[in-house]
Amino acid sequence: MPGAIMVGHERGFMAAGQSVTMQHIADKVGVSKALVSMIFRGVPGPSAETKERVLAVADELHYRPNRTAALLSLRRTHLIGVMTDIRNAFHAEMVEHMVAAADTVGYEVVLGAVTPTHPEVKVIETLLDFRCEAVVLLGPEADPELLEAWSKRVPVVAVGRRLSGIDVDVVRAGDSRGMSDVVDHLVGLGHRRIAHLTGGTGSIGRDRLAGYRRAMHRHGLDEFVQVVDGDFSEHCAPRAAMTLLATPGARPTAVVAANDRSAVGLMDALARQGISVPGDMSITGYDDSTLARLAHIDLTTVSQEPKVQADRAIRSAVERLDDERTEPVSTVLRPRLVVRRTTAAVGGSPC
Amino acid sequence: MPGAIMVGHERGFMAAGQSVTMQHIADKVGVSKALVSMIFRGVPGPSAETKERVLAVADELHYRPNRTAALLSLRRTHLIGVMTDIRNAFHAEMVEHMVAAADTVGYEVVLGAVTPTHPEVKVIETLLDFRCEAVVLLGPEADPELLEAWSKRVPVVAVGRRLSGIDVDVVRAGDSRGMSDVVDHLVGLGHRRIAHLTGGTGSIGRDRLAGYRRAMHRHGLDEFVQVVDGDFSEHCAPRAAMTLLATPGARPTAVVAANDRSAVGLMDALARQGISVPGDMSITGYDDSTLARLAHIDLTTVSQEPKVQADRAIRSAVERLDDERTEPVSTVLRPRLVVRRTTAAVGGSPC
DNA sequence: TTGTAAGCGTTATCAT
DNA sequence: ATGATAACGCTTACAA
């Protein structure tokens, strides 16, 4: 039997020494601990009257259920761990939607932040130590073998990474499809000389490049393909601008950049050369970042649908947990073209 | 006595049914649970030999200590809850440093994300339900009464908000000091006609405005004070540019914007009017956001020292927890001027 | 050096 | 409708 209710301790905080428990309430009301438990869980049984008394006392004592204890007893936590690079704005947006999505299906999200001092492995292990029932990994870079090992313990959902052959659910947006849509859009505006400013040699950059090439080919524009090396940042822009403007006769009328950041850098570099966008040249980005949304930038770009990806990822995890799904599923989303003001009909006037 | 080790269950995951416990290890090695516990906690006592055997078996069975159970037994969690608006890049940066800072002093950070569906109150209650021993609130907007109520239960640290009269630690950067430094910098470059593009009527905007006025006054430049209404976004820029350029004779040679975003908007608006920065006009921002760091923007701005704020916040919490500090402390940091390329000597040439 | 046993605050299965 | 009582996995005096 617990002693008297502890009202704060020497430091003034109840801190670790959680004071009021179900037992206290039970004692005070004169019923059993079990009954109190039932009432809090909302199971049928207890009479309306006791329920009322218990709730009143609980309230009066500022009772808060001890989740830790409950978790120990229940064999479920209803926790979904989400590993993220918190500095990544795109991740942040997804996380936001994930907590909402999890909420609606009765789960809670525990965040694990990857930082220079907390590598992926450590973060995931911590998440598992918290007894998360599933983990959603945003942009994981761990070895497939490691992912596979974790997937033996809990359902694992990888977001934004192409992965196959292991029992891990995948949610991602189809980069090559997104690029394809961009090219279609430009072709629809009458462009033919459409160049691509690449995003380096990583897998994402390669996917986008492939999408560009494929789309150009589909439109019979192979001869106009022009690939300029870039690096996902604005640093590559000045040089890229030089290259793009090098041959006046064959100058592209539109440039598809691998992401928003390099697109914005390019716009700036072009402006310095007196090239107006979209008057002289149309420019597109990728990601629909806040940068693209700035009023004076207003960049045509591609959204990777963070909300949809977030919903799908949570749904994937919950299907494994609640619906006994056992086969891995891979969801490849169709990115959404966001037309803004940096693209216009070829030869069109600046707006 | 626990039954046989459960090797996965019907769903293929050990999921909720955590299988291997200290008891299993103890059984297999032929020692007691308590001994195993001691070994895992690294307390002196167990012989090197048993230690070795226990560790070996633990490893073999893939044992992972059940933190939940430990927490229940220990009366401490060593958890610090951090409430954040995850979409806020500045918050993200601080969070990153916080997890590192907490790590070095033996604490772990639990993130609580404020979102449209998870208001502050709910997030903080959840953090407390997780048995966090202290909470760090980034940019809290809750009523002081509420903060006070929470501060009775656990140490509360508010970051980035001016607060007084309640038992809550405060960490923030001195906005008016930051503005002051900016004005000093410009005056040092020979500027006298220094205008201010405001950040609206909220408390932060007001603090920055006050800092500007005070600094101008200190330099005896009251007559050159020019305040233009802004709103922390780039939307206010075009109109502000009009206003600033309205009186050619009295046109300012420098503009101190309330944040990076409006500064960048202003730069763009000025560029459209043929005004070069910093050739014709120097511009400064505030926040040292990624926007300011873009190579082609390279904006002179003010850093709010996220790392330092993060460290101080964690230290504040830990002092309460470990050093029995009981009086609230308020840390006002000195922001750091970051000189880049948008400021130059008055009448100086563009670079 | 190692073992025993009593908690920690819940949940859940029986009884009553 | 309510109450004992045994888990849950770990920590920690206290014994041996």
XYZ file of C-alpha atoms (C1' of nucleotides) in Angstrom:
734
model
C 0.000 0.000 0.000
C 1.434 3.300 -1.010
C 2.064 5.790 1.720
C 0.460 9.174 1.957
C 0.241 11.220 -1.164
C 3.511 12.938 -1.768
C 2.948 16.606 -2.297
C 6.110 17.727 -3.973
C 9.462 16.934 -2.459
C 12.589 18.773 -1.434
C 13.137 20.300 -4.842
C 9.635 21.515 -5.155
C 8.855 19.282 -8.103
C 7.118 15.987 -8.109
C 9.576 15.307 -10.872
C 10.535 11.683 -10.963
C 8.557 10.782 -7.870
C 5.200 10.618 -9.575
C 2.887 11.150 -6.713
C -0.697 10.277 -7.329
C -1.587 6.841 -8.585
C -4.692 4.840 -9.100
C -4.198 3.399 -5.671
C -4.494 6.807 -4.112
C -7.735 7.441 -5.880
C -9.025 4.016 -4.965
C -8.116 4.574 -1.319
C -9.741 7.935 -1.188
C -12.934 6.819 -2.869
C -12.954 3.567 -0.984
C -12.914 1.263 -3.974
C -10.357 -0.961 -5.582
C -7.543 -0.042 -7.877
C -8.973 -2.333 -10.530
C -12.206 -0.454 -10.608
C -10.419 2.821 -11.097
C -8.482 1.305 -13.922
C -11.626 0.144 -15.639
C -13.142 3.550 -15.383
C -10.139 5.208 -16.906
C -10.075 2.791 -19.754
C -13.744 3.359 -20.345
C -14.630 -0.312 -20.225
C -18.267 -1.070 -19.467
C -19.068 -2.321 -16.023
C -18.627 0.341 -13.395
C -21.818 2.088 -12.341
C -22.379 5.634 -13.397
C -22.274 6.711 -9.817
C -18.875 5.277 -8.889
C -17.574 6.471 -12.169
C -18.548 9.946 -11.227
C -16.990 9.780 -7.799
C -13.761 8.326 -9.084
C -13.447 10.896 -11.807
C -14.119 13.666 -9.342
C -11.429 12.510 -6.948
C -8.987 11.895 -9.769
C -9.516 15.391 -10.891
C -9.166 16.774 -7.439
C -5.845 15.013 -6.918
C -4.645 16.051 -10.375
C -4.222 12.450 -11.311
C -2.478 11.660 -14.574
C -2.244 8.072 -15.726
C 1.280 6.756 -15.800
C 1.773 5.768 -19.353
C 5.024 4.013 -18.562
C 3.317 1.622 -16.256
C 0.489 1.059 -18.666
C 2.907 0.223 -21.431
C 4.648 -2.283 -19.280
C 1.435 -4.023 -18.524
C -0.198 -3.772 -21.891
C 2.038 -5.282 -24.446
C 1.336 -2.436 -26.784
C 2.571 1.088 -26.912
C 0.695 2.516 -29.876
C 3.841 4.389 -30.677
C 5.231 4.924 -34.155
C 8.822 6.058 -34.334
C 9.737 8.519 -37.041
C 13.366 9.040 -37.880
C 14.083 12.355 -39.526
C 16.752 14.851 -40.348
C 15.023 17.655 -38.593
C 16.881 20.302 -40.543
C 15.347 19.137 -43.736
C 12.332 21.340 -44.405
C 10.701 18.689 -46.501
C 11.010 16.181 -43.682
C 9.604 18.710 -41.294
C 6.548 19.121 -43.420
C 5.990 15.388 -43.592
C 6.480 14.950 -39.890
C 3.832 17.516 -39.249
C 1.351 15.575 -41.307
C 2.420 12.307 -39.781
C 1.569 13.287 -36.275
C -1.870 14.269 -37.488
C -2.314 11.075 -39.478
C -1.166 8.884 -36.614
C -3.489 10.681 -34.287
C -6.554 9.823 -36.311
C -5.794 6.115 -36.192
C -4.991 5.973 -32.515
C -1.241 6.108 -32.631
C 1.271 8.596 -31.394
C 4.485 9.634 -33.066
C 7.858 9.613 -31.367
C 10.468 11.613 -33.201
C 14.046 10.508 -33.552
C 16.300 13.271 -34.821
C 19.299 12.362 -36.908
C 22.107 14.813 -36.267
C 25.872 14.824 -36.609
C 26.075 13.361 -33.125
C 23.163 10.947 -33.500
C 23.656 8.733 -36.518
C 20.806 6.757 -38.003
C 21.655 3.532 -36.272
C 21.634 5.117 -32.875
C 18.391 6.946 -33.541
C 16.611 3.829 -34.668
C 17.855 1.807 -31.736
C 16.606 4.507 -29.417
C 13.239 4.479 -31.125
C 13.061 0.750 -30.620
C 14.113 1.133 -27.004
C 11.099 3.358 -26.580
C 9.096 0.374 -27.687
C 7.837 1.901 -30.889
C 5.734 -0.671 -32.663
C 6.841 0.459 -36.091
C 9.370 2.877 -37.494
C 9.065 5.269 -40.382
C 12.421 6.320 -41.756
C 12.615 9.542 -43.723
C 15.387 9.429 -46.270
C 17.265 6.551 -44.647
C 20.779 5.940 -45.811
C 21.506 2.839 -43.814
C 22.583 -0.363 -45.507
C 19.777 -2.542 -46.769
C 21.090 -5.322 -44.537
C 20.565 -3.173 -41.500
C 17.086 -2.190 -42.622
C 16.370 -5.825 -43.147
C 17.537 -6.667 -39.664
C 15.263 -4.055 -38.140
C 12.401 -5.155 -40.287
C 12.569 -8.503 -38.523
C 11.769 -6.787 -35.264
C 9.195 -4.198 -36.287
C 7.489 -3.003 -39.440
C 9.791 -0.577 -41.217
C 8.629 2.049 -43.689
C 11.254 3.822 -45.779
C 10.241 7.159 -47.237
C 11.949 8.699 -50.219
C 14.299 5.886 -50.950
C 14.176 3.307 -53.660
C 14.525 -0.106 -52.087
C 13.640 -3.640 -52.992
C 14.145 -7.230 -52.119
C 13.670 -6.715 -48.421
C 10.615 -6.755 -46.238
C 10.365 -2.992 -45.922
C 7.493 -0.801 -47.092
C 8.474 2.034 -49.354
C 6.807 5.369 -49.989
C 8.296 7.792 -52.433
C 7.473 10.186 -55.216
C 8.443 9.202 -58.728
C 11.199 11.584 -59.661
C 11.318 10.610 -63.250
C 7.581 11.050 -63.503
C 7.847 14.507 -62.011
C 10.476 15.528 -64.502
C 8.369 14.123 -67.226
C 5.457 16.322 -66.218
C 7.688 19.359 -66.215
C 8.935 18.663 -69.705
C 5.383 18.037 -70.895
C 4.374 21.370 -69.485
C 7.175 23.172 -71.272
C 6.552 21.392 -74.523
C 2.927 22.363 -74.177
C 4.100 25.964 -74.024
C 5.909 25.499 -77.299
C 9.415 24.912 -75.995
C 11.733 22.573 -77.810
C 15.182 23.636 -76.729
C 14.808 22.495 -73.148
C 18.009 22.068 -71.152
C 18.510 20.311 -67.822
C 20.605 21.558 -64.935
C 21.460 18.361 -63.059
C 21.557 17.496 -59.408
C 24.860 15.707 -59.295
C 25.548 12.026 -59.515
C 23.562 10.749 -56.541
C 20.576 8.499 -57.052
C 18.058 11.318 -56.943
C 19.984 13.437 -59.394
C 20.277 10.460 -61.689
C 16.563 9.677 -61.511
C 15.666 13.215 -62.428
C 18.112 13.240 -65.294
C 16.675 9.985 -66.565
C 13.170 11.402 -66.360
C 14.244 14.412 -68.353
C 15.873 12.341 -71.072
C 12.953 10.012 -71.328
C 10.455 12.819 -71.652
C 12.525 14.587 -74.265
C 12.763 11.372 -76.189
C 9.058 10.788 -75.963
C 8.486 14.167 -77.560
C 11.018 13.450 -80.270
C 13.311 16.127 -78.931
C 16.466 14.066 -78.546
C 18.412 16.485 -80.661
C 17.643 19.311 -78.233
C 18.745 17.503 -75.145
C 21.299 19.589 -73.298
C 22.615 18.482 -69.937
C 24.489 20.949 -67.750
C 26.254 19.807 -64.619
C 24.807 21.068 -61.381
C 24.872 20.124 -57.736
C 21.507 20.810 -56.074
C 22.799 24.157 -54.825
C 23.012 27.688 -56.163
C 26.780 27.472 -56.418
C 26.679 25.764 -59.753
C 24.486 28.472 -61.231
C 26.960 31.054 -62.527
C 28.930 28.526 -64.453
C 25.795 26.825 -65.692
C 24.511 30.166 -66.930
C 27.697 30.691 -68.899
C 27.342 27.307 -70.493
C 23.708 27.823 -71.320
C 24.346 31.169 -72.952
C 27.483 30.053 -74.730
C 25.972 29.307 -78.120
C 23.588 32.132 -78.939
C 22.024 30.365 -81.856
C 21.297 27.173 -79.956
C 20.395 28.817 -76.674
C 17.693 26.894 -74.808
C 14.348 28.582 -74.294
C 13.745 26.708 -71.082
C 15.799 25.106 -68.334
C 14.621 22.362 -66.060
C 16.662 22.519 -62.870
C 17.065 19.531 -60.577
C 15.767 21.434 -57.581
C 14.462 24.797 -56.446
C 17.687 25.983 -54.983
C 19.702 25.618 -58.141
C 16.801 27.030 -60.154
C 16.777 30.161 -58.048
C 20.529 30.464 -58.324
C 20.204 30.150 -62.053
C 17.508 32.805 -62.233
C 19.794 35.162 -60.415
C 22.747 34.405 -62.643
C 20.608 34.924 -65.723
C 19.286 38.194 -64.411
C 22.835 39.433 -64.105
C 23.319 38.637 -67.773
C 20.231 40.569 -68.648
C 18.159 37.517 -69.421
C 14.595 37.865 -68.240
C 12.553 35.014 -66.843
C 10.204 33.865 -68.204
C 10.428 36.390 -71.029
C 13.668 35.175 -72.514
C 13.852 31.853 -70.801
C 11.534 29.680 -68.734
C 12.925 28.067 -65.599
C 11.564 25.276 -63.440
C 12.624 23.912 -60.095
C 11.777 20.832 -58.087
C 10.510 20.363 -54.516
C 8.065 23.215 -54.105
C 10.151 24.521 -51.245
C 9.442 27.719 -49.388
C 12.041 29.284 -51.621
C 9.926 28.562 -54.667
C 6.922 30.084 -52.973
C 8.516 33.419 -52.204
C 6.356 36.029 -53.862
C 9.089 37.530 -55.981
C 10.447 34.163 -57.013
C 7.192 32.360 -57.698
C 8.904 29.438 -59.299
C 7.204 26.790 -61.374
C 8.163 23.582 -59.650
C 7.112 20.084 -58.658
C 5.594 19.170 -55.332
C 6.522 15.846 -53.848
C 3.240 15.872 -51.983
C 4.535 15.729 -48.452
C 1.089 15.305 -46.989
C 0.231 12.382 -49.200
C 3.561 10.725 -48.521
C 3.089 11.213 -44.816
C -0.389 9.723 -44.874
C 0.730 6.759 -46.900
C 3.692 6.084 -44.662
C 1.572 6.054 -41.538
C -1.048 3.995 -43.254
C 1.597 1.496 -44.300
C 2.780 1.107 -40.750
C -0.712 0.791 -39.362
C -1.719 -1.787 -41.938
C 1.124 -3.967 -40.757
C 0.213 -3.426 -37.160
C -3.551 -3.595 -37.255
C -4.463 -5.342 -40.475
C -1.881 -8.059 -40.309
C -0.493 -7.207 -43.703
C 2.674 -9.179 -44.136
C 3.834 -8.499 -47.691
C 5.861 -5.354 -48.309
C 4.214 -2.695 -50.406
C 5.863 0.024 -52.383
C 3.950 3.228 -53.031
C 5.281 5.431 -55.776
C 3.414 8.719 -55.780
C 2.822 10.906 -58.725
C 4.422 14.274 -58.017
C 2.331 17.325 -58.738
C 3.342 20.047 -61.136
C 2.968 23.490 -59.612
C 2.784 26.093 -62.319
C 3.849 29.552 -61.241
C 5.320 32.498 -63.013
C 8.724 31.380 -64.224
C 7.389 29.495 -67.195
C 5.664 31.013 -70.195
C 4.993 30.290 -73.819
C 8.121 30.367 -75.872
C 8.803 33.837 -77.180
C 6.074 35.044 -74.852
C 6.300 38.394 -73.154
C 7.496 38.740 -69.586
C 4.645 39.336 -67.227
C 9.056 -17.553 -14.165
C 8.749 -16.467 -17.754
C 8.044 -19.141 -20.285
C 10.260 -20.068 -23.163
C 11.724 -17.328 -25.247
C 9.195 -16.153 -27.729
C 10.659 -16.161 -31.173
C 8.349 -13.903 -33.055
C 4.624 -14.436 -32.966
C 1.815 -14.894 -35.412
C 2.515 -11.640 -37.177
C 6.167 -12.317 -37.549
C 7.222 -9.461 -35.310
C 8.108 -9.561 -31.711
C 6.400 -6.209 -31.763
C 4.715 -5.501 -28.521
C 5.585 -8.867 -27.026
C 9.146 -8.042 -26.130
C 10.660 -11.423 -25.836
C 14.006 -11.581 -24.180
C 14.335 -10.240 -20.694
C 16.922 -10.256 -17.992
C 15.290 -13.316 -16.591
C 15.998 -15.234 -19.749
C 19.618 -14.313 -19.608
C 19.804 -15.151 -15.949
C 18.193 -18.526 -16.557
C 20.470 -19.385 -19.399
C 23.636 -18.360 -17.588
C 22.420 -19.862 -14.357
C 22.570 -16.728 -12.244
C 20.015 -14.359 -10.820
C 18.178 -11.561 -12.510
C 19.639 -9.077 -10.064
C 23.141 -9.948 -11.069
C 22.338 -9.410 -14.686
C 20.864 -6.059 -13.825
C 23.984 -5.009 -11.990
C 26.138 -5.965 -14.890
C 24.080 -3.979 -17.318
C 24.172 -0.936 -15.145
C 27.913 -1.289 -14.780
C 27.850 -1.205 -11.012
C 30.894 -2.687 -9.297
C 30.465 -6.084 -7.734
C 30.037 -8.796 -10.323
C 33.179 -10.727 -11.156
C 34.824 -10.212 -14.479
C 34.084 -13.761 -15.397
C 30.318 -13.747 -14.813
C 30.181 -10.370 -16.435
C 31.684 -11.854 -19.522
C 29.352 -14.811 -19.611
C 26.284 -12.673 -19.074
C 27.265 -10.222 -21.746
C 27.942 -13.044 -24.150
C 24.552 -14.627 -23.624
C 22.794 -11.281 -23.755
C 24.407 -10.652 -27.045
C 23.540 -14.052 -28.320
C 19.884 -13.624 -27.440
C 19.848 -10.102 -28.873
C 18.820 -8.747 -25.550
C 17.819 -5.104 -25.324
C 17.033 -3.625 -21.939
C 13.437 -2.563 -21.586
C 13.666 1.074 -20.848
C 10.003 1.289 -19.958
C 10.410 -1.160 -17.159
C 13.535 0.516 -15.933
C 11.816 3.861 -15.820
C 9.011 2.462 -13.792
C 11.400 1.145 -11.251
C 13.868 3.966 -11.170
C 12.026 7.080 -10.381
C 13.891 8.950 -13.031
C 13.598 9.058 -16.767
C 16.447 11.342 -17.750
C 14.159 12.689 -20.398
C 13.876 16.319 -21.390
C 10.834 17.233 -23.426
C 11.260 19.821 -26.136
C 8.201 21.449 -27.609
C 8.753 22.876 -31.060
C 7.067 24.065 -34.186
C 8.897 21.678 -36.366
C 8.310 23.738 -39.465
C 10.305 26.570 -38.067
C 13.834 26.263 -39.443
C 15.252 28.161 -36.546
C 13.629 25.771 -34.102
C 14.953 22.862 -36.080
C 18.450 24.149 -35.764
C 18.117 24.552 -32.037
C 16.598 21.140 -31.599
C 19.522 19.623 -33.372
C 21.906 21.214 -30.936
C 19.719 20.330 -28.003
C 19.849 16.644 -28.603
C 23.622 16.891 -28.706
C 23.786 19.035 -25.585
C 21.451 16.756 -23.660
C 23.455 13.776 -24.709
C 26.649 15.078 -23.170
C 25.019 15.516 -19.783
C 23.292 12.183 -19.707
C 19.834 13.181 -20.817
C 17.765 12.335 -23.811
C 15.424 14.612 -25.702
C 11.822 13.787 -26.497
C 10.338 15.975 -29.178
C 6.815 17.290 -29.042
C 5.685 18.784 -32.333
C 3.198 21.607 -32.311
C 0.988 21.419 -35.363
C -2.436 22.629 -36.365
C -3.872 19.464 -34.865
C -1.632 19.372 -31.801
C -1.845 22.637 -29.908
C 0.725 23.595 -27.325
C -1.283 22.438 -24.361
C -1.760 18.991 -25.757
C 1.883 18.668 -26.717
C 3.103 19.645 -23.290
C 0.700 17.307 -21.548
C 1.928 14.498 -23.748
C 5.501 15.345 -22.928
C 4.649 15.182 -19.259
C 2.840 11.906 -19.753
C 6.082 10.558 -21.116
C 7.521 11.445 -17.760
C 9.882 14.090 -19.019
C 11.690 15.553 -16.063
C 11.804 19.023 -17.564
C 10.374 20.745 -20.607
C 11.971 23.216 -22.945
C 9.440 25.246 -24.883
C 10.547 26.858 -28.122
C 8.581 29.998 -28.811
C 5.712 29.170 -26.467
C 2.572 31.214 -26.829
C 0.626 29.768 -23.952
C -0.712 31.994 -21.208
C 1.718 32.754 -18.427
C -0.751 31.204 -16.001
C -0.524 27.919 -17.823
C 3.248 28.067 -17.914
C 3.206 28.765 -14.251
C 1.006 25.774 -13.596
C 3.353 23.490 -15.480
C 6.339 24.991 -13.761
C 4.918 23.664 -10.513
C 5.242 20.157 -11.819
C 8.531 20.257 -13.684
C 11.218 22.784 -14.515
C 10.106 24.801 -17.522
C 12.457 26.638 -19.849
C 10.973 29.110 -22.318
C 13.095 29.924 -25.336
C 12.651 33.076 -27.372
C 9.954 34.628 -25.318
C 10.146 37.488 -22.918
C 8.597 36.394 -19.642
C 8.824 37.404 -16.050
C 7.251 37.056 -12.672
C 6.866 33.315 -12.898
C 9.151 30.462 -11.973
C 10.200 29.726 -15.526
C 13.718 29.948 -16.939
C 14.061 32.078 -20.016
C 16.581 31.944 -22.821
C 16.416 34.417 -25.649
C 18.484 36.656 -27.841
C 18.280 40.393 -27.285
C 16.512 41.725 -30.335
C 17.116 45.317 -29.563
C 20.779 44.628 -29.027
C 20.971 42.889 -32.363
C 19.407 45.820 -34.133
C 21.753 48.074 -32.332
C 24.735 46.185 -33.651
C 23.397 46.400 -37.166
C 22.975 50.144 -36.963
C 26.444 50.512 -35.462
C 27.845 48.528 -38.348
C 26.136 50.748 -40.903
C 27.131 53.940 -39.143
C 30.666 52.632 -39.105
C 30.414 52.372 -42.871
C 29.462 56.007 -43.036
C 25.701 55.656 -43.358
C 23.434 58.225 -41.775
C 20.192 57.909 -43.664
C 19.322 54.477 -42.320
C 15.715 53.374 -42.679
C 13.946 50.461 -41.002
C 11.543 48.047 -42.635
C 9.471 46.800 -39.716
C 8.233 43.385 -38.746
C 4.673 44.254 -37.903
C 3.189 45.011 -34.552
C 3.952 41.799 -32.674
C 6.318 41.797 -29.733
C 9.334 40.790 -31.782
C 8.711 43.389 -34.428
C 8.275 45.996 -31.729
C 11.512 45.016 -29.987
C 13.454 45.312 -33.199
C 11.919 48.663 -33.981
C 12.791 49.903 -30.524
C 16.366 48.708 -30.960
C 16.616 50.577 -34.223
C 15.285 53.804 -32.765
C 17.512 53.596 -29.755
C 20.629 53.004 -31.814
C 19.799 55.844 -34.163
C 19.293 58.096 -31.210
C 22.570 57.045 -29.656
C 24.331 58.080 -32.813
C 22.502 61.384 -32.891
C 20.670 60.372 -36.037
C 17.123 60.961 -34.870
C 16.446 63.238 -37.782
C 17.216 60.408 -40.213
C 14.941 57.879 -38.631
C 12.587 56.494 -41.244
C 10.219 53.701 -40.394
C 8.499 51.782 -43.177
C 5.759 49.297 -42.415
C 6.594 45.695 -43.126
C 5.342 42.287 -42.092
C 8.213 39.798 -41.806
C 7.500 38.547 -45.310
C 8.517 39.523 -48.815
C 5.003 40.695 -49.617
C 5.551 44.077 -48.073
C 8.642 44.689 -50.172
C 7.296 46.266 -53.356
C 5.335 48.867 -51.513
C 8.179 49.488 -49.110
C 10.519 50.007 -52.030
C 8.167 52.617 -53.436
C 8.104 54.453 -50.163
C 11.846 54.309 -49.737
C 12.501 55.676 -53.184
C 9.748 58.264 -53.026
C 11.836 61.261 -52.025
C 14.974 61.186 -54.164
C 16.783 63.790 -52.152
C 16.200 62.123 -48.822
C 16.572 58.582 -50.043
C 18.151 56.324 -47.396
C 21.544 54.837 -48.116
C 20.813 51.795 -46.011
C 17.780 49.796 -44.920
C 17.621 47.608 -41.875
C 14.925 45.011 -42.439
C 13.215 43.204 -39.591
C 14.115 39.801 -40.956
C 15.858 38.045 -43.809
C 12.758 37.283 -45.739
C 11.615 40.862 -46.040
C 15.184 41.938 -46.714
C 15.429 39.575 -49.644
C 12.076 40.733 -50.924
C 13.270 44.284 -50.688
C 16.478 43.523 -52.548
C 14.460 42.073 -55.341
C 12.088 45.006 -55.470
C 15.002 47.415 -55.536
C 16.717 45.463 -58.291
C 13.601 45.888 -60.397
C 13.926 49.642 -59.912
C 17.522 49.532 -60.993
C 18.910 50.112 -57.544
C 22.009 48.057 -56.891
C 22.854 46.524 -53.540
C 25.127 47.403 -51.875
C 26.264 49.914 -54.475
C 23.339 52.257 -54.217
C 21.896 51.004 -51.002
C 22.997 48.676 -48.211
C 20.482 46.160 -46.905
C 20.504 44.049 -43.767
C 18.315 41.204 -42.619
C 17.815 39.386 -39.354
C 17.952 35.675 -38.435
C 20.837 34.393 -40.513
C 18.464 32.002 -42.205
C 19.418 29.693 -45.036
C 17.951 32.321 -47.308
C 20.559 34.821 -46.173
C 23.290 32.300 -46.781
C 22.416 31.587 -50.376
C 25.507 32.375 -52.389
C 23.879 34.922 -54.644
C 22.066 36.625 -51.805
C 24.827 36.668 -49.219
C 22.929 38.955 -46.935
C 24.413 40.821 -44.010
C 22.285 39.739 -41.099
C 22.148 38.883 -37.424
C 22.467 35.400 -36.013
C 20.409 34.532 -32.995
C 22.990 31.953 -32.097
C 20.834 28.860 -32.161
C 23.559 26.653 -30.812
C 24.234 28.877 -27.851
C 20.545 29.200 -27.089
C 20.139 25.466 -27.295
C 23.044 24.831 -24.972
C 21.815 27.361 -22.469
C 18.306 25.975 -22.506
C 19.471 22.460 -21.809
C 21.881 23.687 -19.207
C 19.070 25.583 -17.518
C 16.958 22.484 -17.312
C 19.784 20.337 -16.058
C 20.780 22.849 -13.410
C 17.296 22.607 -11.996
C 17.354 18.862 -12.164
C 20.870 18.072 -11.020
C 22.121 21.127 -9.208
C 18.995 21.871 -7.253
C 18.793 25.395 -8.550
C 15.464 26.785 -7.501
C 15.449 30.431 -8.570
C 14.472 31.187 -12.165
C 17.203 32.551 -14.389
C 16.810 34.585 -17.512
C 19.540 34.417 -20.134
C 19.541 37.160 -22.727
C 22.074 36.384 -25.396
C 23.919 38.865 -27.460
C 23.074 38.219 -31.093
C 25.960 38.093 -33.511
C 26.303 40.381 -36.496
C 27.107 38.449 -39.649
C 28.606 40.734 -42.218
C 28.189 39.599 -45.780
C 27.994 41.347 -49.069
C 24.859 43.467 -48.937
C 26.421 46.193 -46.882
C 29.181 48.519 -48.008
C 30.581 51.935 -47.281
C 28.190 54.661 -48.233
C 28.738 55.682 -51.828
C 31.005 52.667 -52.174
C 31.160 50.698 -55.377
C 29.194 47.487 -55.861
C 31.386 44.456 -55.544
C 30.420 -12.242 -5.256
C 25.696 -13.651 -5.708
C 20.644 -14.471 -4.540
C 15.952 -13.163 -2.533
C 12.189 -10.441 -2.527
C 9.708 -6.304 -2.459
C 8.356 -2.725 -5.012
C 7.290 0.738 -9.386
C 1.808 1.851 -11.511
C -0.652 -0.263 -14.641
C -3.767 -4.109 -16.876
C -6.391 -8.239 -16.830
C -8.232 -12.625 -15.051
C -10.687 -14.495 -11.892
C -13.740 -14.614 -8.133
C -17.429 -12.675 -5.372
C -20.856 -4.079 -10.004
C -16.642 -4.694 -7.501
C -12.381 -6.749 -5.485
C -8.166 -9.808 -5.034
C -4.295 -11.028 -7.287
C -0.940 -12.095 -10.573
C 1.647 -10.466 -14.229
C 4.776 -6.781 -17.043
C 10.625 -6.215 -16.758
C 13.492 -3.855 -14.071
C 15.969 -1.867 -9.678
C 17.521 -2.231 -5.132
C 17.920 -2.970 -0.303
C 19.036 -6.810 2.348
C 20.645 -11.589 3.036
C 23.573 -15.322 2.302
